[in-house]
mmCIF file of C-alpha atoms in Angstrom:
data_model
loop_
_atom_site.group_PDB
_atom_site.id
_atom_site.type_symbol
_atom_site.label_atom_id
_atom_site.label_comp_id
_atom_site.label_asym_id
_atom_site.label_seq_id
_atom_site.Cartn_x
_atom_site.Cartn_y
_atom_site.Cartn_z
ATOM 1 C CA UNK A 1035 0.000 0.000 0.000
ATOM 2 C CA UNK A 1036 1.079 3.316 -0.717
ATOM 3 C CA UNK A 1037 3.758 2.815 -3.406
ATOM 4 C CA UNK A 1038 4.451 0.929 -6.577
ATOM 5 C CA UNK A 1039 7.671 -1.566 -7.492
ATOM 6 C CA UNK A 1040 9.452 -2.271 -10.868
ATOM 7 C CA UNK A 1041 10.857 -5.484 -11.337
ATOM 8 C CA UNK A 1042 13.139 -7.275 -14.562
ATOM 9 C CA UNK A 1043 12.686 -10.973 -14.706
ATOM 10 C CA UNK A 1044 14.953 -13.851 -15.616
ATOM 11 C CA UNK A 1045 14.046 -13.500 -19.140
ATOM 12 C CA UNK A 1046 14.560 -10.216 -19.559
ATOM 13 C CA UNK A 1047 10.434 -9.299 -19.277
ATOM 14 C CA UNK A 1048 9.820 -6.162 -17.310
ATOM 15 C CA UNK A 1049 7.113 -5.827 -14.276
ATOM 16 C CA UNK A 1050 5.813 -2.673 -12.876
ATOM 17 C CA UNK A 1051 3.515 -3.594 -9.438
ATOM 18 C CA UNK A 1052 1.034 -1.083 -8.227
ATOM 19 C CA UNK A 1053 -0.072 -0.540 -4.983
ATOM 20 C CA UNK A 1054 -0.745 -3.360 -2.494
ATOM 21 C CA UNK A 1055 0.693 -6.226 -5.072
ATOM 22 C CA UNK A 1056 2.762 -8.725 -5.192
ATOM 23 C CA UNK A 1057 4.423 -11.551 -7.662
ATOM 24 C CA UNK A 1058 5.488 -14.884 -7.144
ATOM 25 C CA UNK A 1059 8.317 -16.217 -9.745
ATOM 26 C CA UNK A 1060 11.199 -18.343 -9.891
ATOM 27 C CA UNK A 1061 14.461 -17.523 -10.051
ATOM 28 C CA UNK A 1062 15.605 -19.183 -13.175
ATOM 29 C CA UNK A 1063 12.632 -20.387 -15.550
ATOM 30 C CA UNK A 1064 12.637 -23.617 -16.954
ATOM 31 C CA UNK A 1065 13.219 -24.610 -20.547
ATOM 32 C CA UNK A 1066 9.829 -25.189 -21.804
ATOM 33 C CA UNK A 1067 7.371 -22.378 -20.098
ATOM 34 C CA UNK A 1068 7.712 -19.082 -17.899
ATOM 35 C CA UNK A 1069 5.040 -18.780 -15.371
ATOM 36 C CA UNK A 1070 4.445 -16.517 -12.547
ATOM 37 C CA UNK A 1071 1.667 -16.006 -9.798
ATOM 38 C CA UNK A 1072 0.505 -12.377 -10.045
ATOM 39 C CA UNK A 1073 -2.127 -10.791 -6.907
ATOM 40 C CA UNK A 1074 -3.241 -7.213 -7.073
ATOM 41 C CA UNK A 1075 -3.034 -5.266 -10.505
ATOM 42 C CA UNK A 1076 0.728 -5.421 -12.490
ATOM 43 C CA UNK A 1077 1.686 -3.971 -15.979
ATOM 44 C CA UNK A 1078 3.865 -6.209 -17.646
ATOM 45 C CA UNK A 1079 5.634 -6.149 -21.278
ATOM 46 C CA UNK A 1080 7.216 -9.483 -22.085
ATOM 47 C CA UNK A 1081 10.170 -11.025 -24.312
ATOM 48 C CA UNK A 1082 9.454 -12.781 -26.865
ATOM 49 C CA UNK A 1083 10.666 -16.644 -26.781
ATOM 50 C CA UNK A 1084 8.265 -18.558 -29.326
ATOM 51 C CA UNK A 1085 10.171 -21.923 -27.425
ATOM 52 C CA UNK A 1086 8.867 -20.821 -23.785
ATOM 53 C CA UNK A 1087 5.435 -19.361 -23.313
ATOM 54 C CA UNK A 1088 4.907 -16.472 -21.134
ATOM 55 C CA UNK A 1089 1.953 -17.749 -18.351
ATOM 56 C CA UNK A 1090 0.340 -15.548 -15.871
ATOM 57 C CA UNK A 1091 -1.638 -17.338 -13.142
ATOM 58 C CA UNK A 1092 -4.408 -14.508 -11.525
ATOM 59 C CA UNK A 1093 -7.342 -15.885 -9.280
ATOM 60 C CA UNK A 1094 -9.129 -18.635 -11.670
ATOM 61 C CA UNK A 1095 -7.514 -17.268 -14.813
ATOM 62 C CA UNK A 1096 -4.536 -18.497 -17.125
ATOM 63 C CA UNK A 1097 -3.253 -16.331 -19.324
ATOM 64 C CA UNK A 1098 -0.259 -17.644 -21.969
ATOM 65 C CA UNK A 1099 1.142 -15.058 -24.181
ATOM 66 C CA UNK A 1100 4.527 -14.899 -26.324
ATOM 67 C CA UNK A 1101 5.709 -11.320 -26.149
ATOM 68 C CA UNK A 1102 3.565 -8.678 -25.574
ATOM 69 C CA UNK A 1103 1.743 -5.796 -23.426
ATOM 70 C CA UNK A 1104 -0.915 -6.126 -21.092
ATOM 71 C CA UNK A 1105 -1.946 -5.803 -17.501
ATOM 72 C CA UNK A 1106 -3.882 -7.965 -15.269
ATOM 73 C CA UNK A 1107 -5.873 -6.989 -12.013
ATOM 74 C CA UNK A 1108 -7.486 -9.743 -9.095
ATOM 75 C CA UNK A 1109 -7.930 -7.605 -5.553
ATOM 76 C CA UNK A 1110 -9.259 -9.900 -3.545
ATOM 77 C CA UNK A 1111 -11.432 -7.211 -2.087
ATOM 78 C CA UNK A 1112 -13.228 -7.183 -5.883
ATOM 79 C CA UNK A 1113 -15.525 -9.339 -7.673
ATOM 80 C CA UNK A 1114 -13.808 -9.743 -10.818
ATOM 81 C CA UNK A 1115 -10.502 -10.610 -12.625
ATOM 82 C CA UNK A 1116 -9.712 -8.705 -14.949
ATOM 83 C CA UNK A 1117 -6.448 -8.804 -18.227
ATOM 84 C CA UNK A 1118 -6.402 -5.907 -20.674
ATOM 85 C CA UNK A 1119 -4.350 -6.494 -23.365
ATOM 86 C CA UNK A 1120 -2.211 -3.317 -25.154
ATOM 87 C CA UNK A 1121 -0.266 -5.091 -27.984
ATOM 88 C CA UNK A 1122 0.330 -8.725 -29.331
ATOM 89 C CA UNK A 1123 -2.243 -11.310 -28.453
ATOM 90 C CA UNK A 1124 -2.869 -13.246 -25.438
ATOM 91 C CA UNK A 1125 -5.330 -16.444 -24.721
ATOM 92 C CA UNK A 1126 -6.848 -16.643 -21.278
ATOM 93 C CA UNK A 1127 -8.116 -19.693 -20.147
ATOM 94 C CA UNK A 1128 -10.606 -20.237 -17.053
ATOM 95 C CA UNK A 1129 -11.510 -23.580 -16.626
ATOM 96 C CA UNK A 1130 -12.877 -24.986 -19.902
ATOM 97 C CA UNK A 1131 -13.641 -21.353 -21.267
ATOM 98 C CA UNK A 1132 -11.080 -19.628 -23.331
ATOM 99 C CA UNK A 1133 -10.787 -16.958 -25.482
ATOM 100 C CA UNK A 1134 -8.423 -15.227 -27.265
ATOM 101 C CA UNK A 1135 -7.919 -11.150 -27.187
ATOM 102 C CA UNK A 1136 -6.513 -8.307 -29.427
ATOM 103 C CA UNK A 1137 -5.498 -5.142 -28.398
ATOM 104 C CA UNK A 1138 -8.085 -3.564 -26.826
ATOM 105 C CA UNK A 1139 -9.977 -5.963 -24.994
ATOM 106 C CA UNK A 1140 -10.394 -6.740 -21.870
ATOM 107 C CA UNK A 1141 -10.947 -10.348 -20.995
ATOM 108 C CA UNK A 1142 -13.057 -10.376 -17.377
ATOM 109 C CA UNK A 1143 -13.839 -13.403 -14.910
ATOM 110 C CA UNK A 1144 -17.271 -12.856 -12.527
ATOM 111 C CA UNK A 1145 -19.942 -14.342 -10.863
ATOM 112 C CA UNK A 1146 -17.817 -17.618 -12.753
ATOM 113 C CA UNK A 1147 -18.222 -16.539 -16.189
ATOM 114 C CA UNK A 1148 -15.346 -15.540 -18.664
ATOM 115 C CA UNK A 1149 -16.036 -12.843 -20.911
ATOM 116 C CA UNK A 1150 -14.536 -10.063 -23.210
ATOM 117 C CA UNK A 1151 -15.294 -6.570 -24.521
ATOM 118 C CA UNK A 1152 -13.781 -3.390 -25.829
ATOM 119 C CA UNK A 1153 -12.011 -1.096 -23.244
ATOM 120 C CA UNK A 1154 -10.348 1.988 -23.164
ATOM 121 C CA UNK A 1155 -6.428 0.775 -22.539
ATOM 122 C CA UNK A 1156 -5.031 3.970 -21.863
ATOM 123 C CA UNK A 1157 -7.467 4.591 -19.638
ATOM 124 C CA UNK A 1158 -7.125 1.449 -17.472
ATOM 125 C CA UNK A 1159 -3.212 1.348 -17.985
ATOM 126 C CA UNK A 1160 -2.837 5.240 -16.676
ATOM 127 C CA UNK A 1161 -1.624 4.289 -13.846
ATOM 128 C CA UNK A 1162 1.324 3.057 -15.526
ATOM 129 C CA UNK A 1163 1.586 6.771 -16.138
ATOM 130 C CA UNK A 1164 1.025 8.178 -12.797
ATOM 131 C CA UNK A 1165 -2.680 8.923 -13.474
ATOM 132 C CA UNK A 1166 -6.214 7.831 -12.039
ATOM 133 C CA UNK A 1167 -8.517 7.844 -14.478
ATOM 134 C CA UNK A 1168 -12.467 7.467 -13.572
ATOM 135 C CA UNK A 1169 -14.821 6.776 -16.474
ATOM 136 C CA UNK A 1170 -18.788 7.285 -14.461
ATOM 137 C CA UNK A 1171 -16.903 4.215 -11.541
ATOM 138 C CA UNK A 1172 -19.145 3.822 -8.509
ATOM 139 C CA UNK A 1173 -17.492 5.803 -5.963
ATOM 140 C CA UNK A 1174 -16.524 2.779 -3.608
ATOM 141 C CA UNK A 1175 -14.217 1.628 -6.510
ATOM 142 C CA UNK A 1176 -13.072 4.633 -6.774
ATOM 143 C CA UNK A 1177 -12.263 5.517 -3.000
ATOM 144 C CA UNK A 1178 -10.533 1.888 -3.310
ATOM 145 C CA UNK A 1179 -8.209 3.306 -5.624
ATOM 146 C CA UNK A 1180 -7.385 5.807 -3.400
ATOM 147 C CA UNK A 1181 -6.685 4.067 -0.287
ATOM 148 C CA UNK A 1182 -4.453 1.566 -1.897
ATOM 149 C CA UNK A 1183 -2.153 4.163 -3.277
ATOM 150 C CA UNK A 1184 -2.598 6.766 0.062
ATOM 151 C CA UNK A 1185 -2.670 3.817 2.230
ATOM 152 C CA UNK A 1186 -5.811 4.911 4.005
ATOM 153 C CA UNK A 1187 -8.330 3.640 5.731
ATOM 154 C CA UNK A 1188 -12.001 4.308 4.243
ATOM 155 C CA UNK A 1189 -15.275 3.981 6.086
ATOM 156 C CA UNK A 1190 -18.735 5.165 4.785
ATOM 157 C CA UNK A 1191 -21.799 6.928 6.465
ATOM 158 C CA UNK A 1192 -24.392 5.435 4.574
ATOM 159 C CA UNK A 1193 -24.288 2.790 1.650
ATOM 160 C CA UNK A 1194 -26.182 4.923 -0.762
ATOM 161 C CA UNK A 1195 -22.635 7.118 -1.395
ATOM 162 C CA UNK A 1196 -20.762 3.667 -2.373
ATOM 163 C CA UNK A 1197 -22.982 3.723 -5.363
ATOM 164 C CA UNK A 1198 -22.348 7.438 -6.503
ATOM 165 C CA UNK A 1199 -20.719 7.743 -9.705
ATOM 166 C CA UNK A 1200 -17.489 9.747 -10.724
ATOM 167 C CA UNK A 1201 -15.875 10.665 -14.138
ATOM 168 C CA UNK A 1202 -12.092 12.487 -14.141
ATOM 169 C CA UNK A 1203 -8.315 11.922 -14.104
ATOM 170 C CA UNK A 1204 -5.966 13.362 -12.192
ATOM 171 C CA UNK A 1205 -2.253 12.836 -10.906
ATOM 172 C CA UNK A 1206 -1.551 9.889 -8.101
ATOM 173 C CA UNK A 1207 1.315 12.023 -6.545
ATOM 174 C CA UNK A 1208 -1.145 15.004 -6.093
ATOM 175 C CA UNK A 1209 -1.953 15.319 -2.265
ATOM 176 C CA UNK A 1210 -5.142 13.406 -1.362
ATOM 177 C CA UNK A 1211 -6.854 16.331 -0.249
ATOM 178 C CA UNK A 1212 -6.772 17.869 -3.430
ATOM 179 C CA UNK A 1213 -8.397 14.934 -5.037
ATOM 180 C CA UNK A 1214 -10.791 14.187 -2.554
ATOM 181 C CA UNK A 1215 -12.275 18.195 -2.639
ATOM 182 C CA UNK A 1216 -12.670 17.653 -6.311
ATOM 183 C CA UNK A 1217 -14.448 14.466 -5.643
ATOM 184 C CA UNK A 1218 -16.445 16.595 -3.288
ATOM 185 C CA UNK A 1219 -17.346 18.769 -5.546
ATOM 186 C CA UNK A 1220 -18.303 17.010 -8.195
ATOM 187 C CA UNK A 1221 -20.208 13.905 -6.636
ATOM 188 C CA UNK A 1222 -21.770 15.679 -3.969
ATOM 189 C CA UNK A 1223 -20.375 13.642 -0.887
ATOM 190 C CA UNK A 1224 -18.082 14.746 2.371
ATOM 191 C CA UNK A 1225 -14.904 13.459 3.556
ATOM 192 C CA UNK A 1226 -13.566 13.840 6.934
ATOM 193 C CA UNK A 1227 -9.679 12.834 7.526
ATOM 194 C CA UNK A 1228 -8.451 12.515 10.785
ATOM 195 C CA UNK A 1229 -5.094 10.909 10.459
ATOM 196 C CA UNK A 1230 -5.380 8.014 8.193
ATOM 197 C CA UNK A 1231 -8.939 7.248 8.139
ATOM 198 C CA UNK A 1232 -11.428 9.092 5.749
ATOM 199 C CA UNK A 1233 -15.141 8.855 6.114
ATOM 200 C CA UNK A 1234 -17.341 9.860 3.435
ATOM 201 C CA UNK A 1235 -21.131 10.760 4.156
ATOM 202 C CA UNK A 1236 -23.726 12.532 2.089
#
């Protein structure tokens, strides 16, 4: 919580962490595959080696790839598991469904279905870039977001202002205040912060 890590692998592939994440992998890979155990949200861009398949393990998906650029996300405080693909192709398998994406989808695991659709990458890789971007997110994702990378604690008033929406980007280095007031603002909710808990209310 509170910071991101950057990581180069055996191979050569490159890993950027963000907040409250972590990777398992070994220290040398083996001949015939590359796999590593991903939990949070990661960014990775990986070497090509047509002999050794790149695998990703994330909650209940499997996701093989060759060389390419994508990013995954499984909190285990959300619902679904998420890979969105930014170049090259990738197959994600969960269970006995598969399917196969191109840049610009998104392939999604919940409520034990896998499915795919047409995202915005730049907008969920930004924080690759140092950015939050919001596209009309229920404000409990969005406070999520927040705490990870503040490393706050959150509690709400009522359950009616988890369900507010919120559209905007900003930068993650900005002081919290600064985004929260603008959040204020613009959703019409209140924050209180008292050393590092927040509570919103209406």
């Amino acid at each position: 919580r509170g910071g991101e890590y950057t990581l180069v692998l055996a191979d050569g592939s490159y890993v950027r962490l963000n907040s409250e994440s972590s990777i398992r992998f070994p220290e040398r890979f083996s001949d015939s595959f590359r796999e590593v155990e991903i939990e949070g949200e990661a960014y990775l861009e990986v070497k090509k080696d047509s002999t050794r398949p790149f695998i990703v393990h994330v909650k209940e998906l499997e996701i093989e790839v060759l060389g390419t650029r994508f990013g995954v996300r499984v909190y285990q405080d959300e619902s679904m598991a998420s890979t969105t693909l930014a170049e090259g192709r990738v197959r994600v398998v969960a269970g006995k469904s598969k399917v196969v994406l191109v840049p610009g989808e998104q392939a999604y695991w919940t409520e034990g279905k896998l499915r795919k659709r047409e995202v915005d990458v730049n907008a969920v890789l930004a924080w690759v870039d140092g950015l939050f971007v919001f596209k009309h997110d229920e404000l409990s994702y969005v406070i999520n977001q927040l705490s990870r990378w503040y490393d706050v604690d959150v509690f709400y008033g009522s359950e009616k202002v988890k369900g507010y929406h919120f559209t905007g980007h900003m930068e993650k280095y900005e002081d919290v205040e600064i985004i929260l007031n603008a959040i204020s603002k613009m959703v019409g909710v209140h924050f209180t912060i008292k050393d590092r808990t927040i509570v919103v209310t209406e």
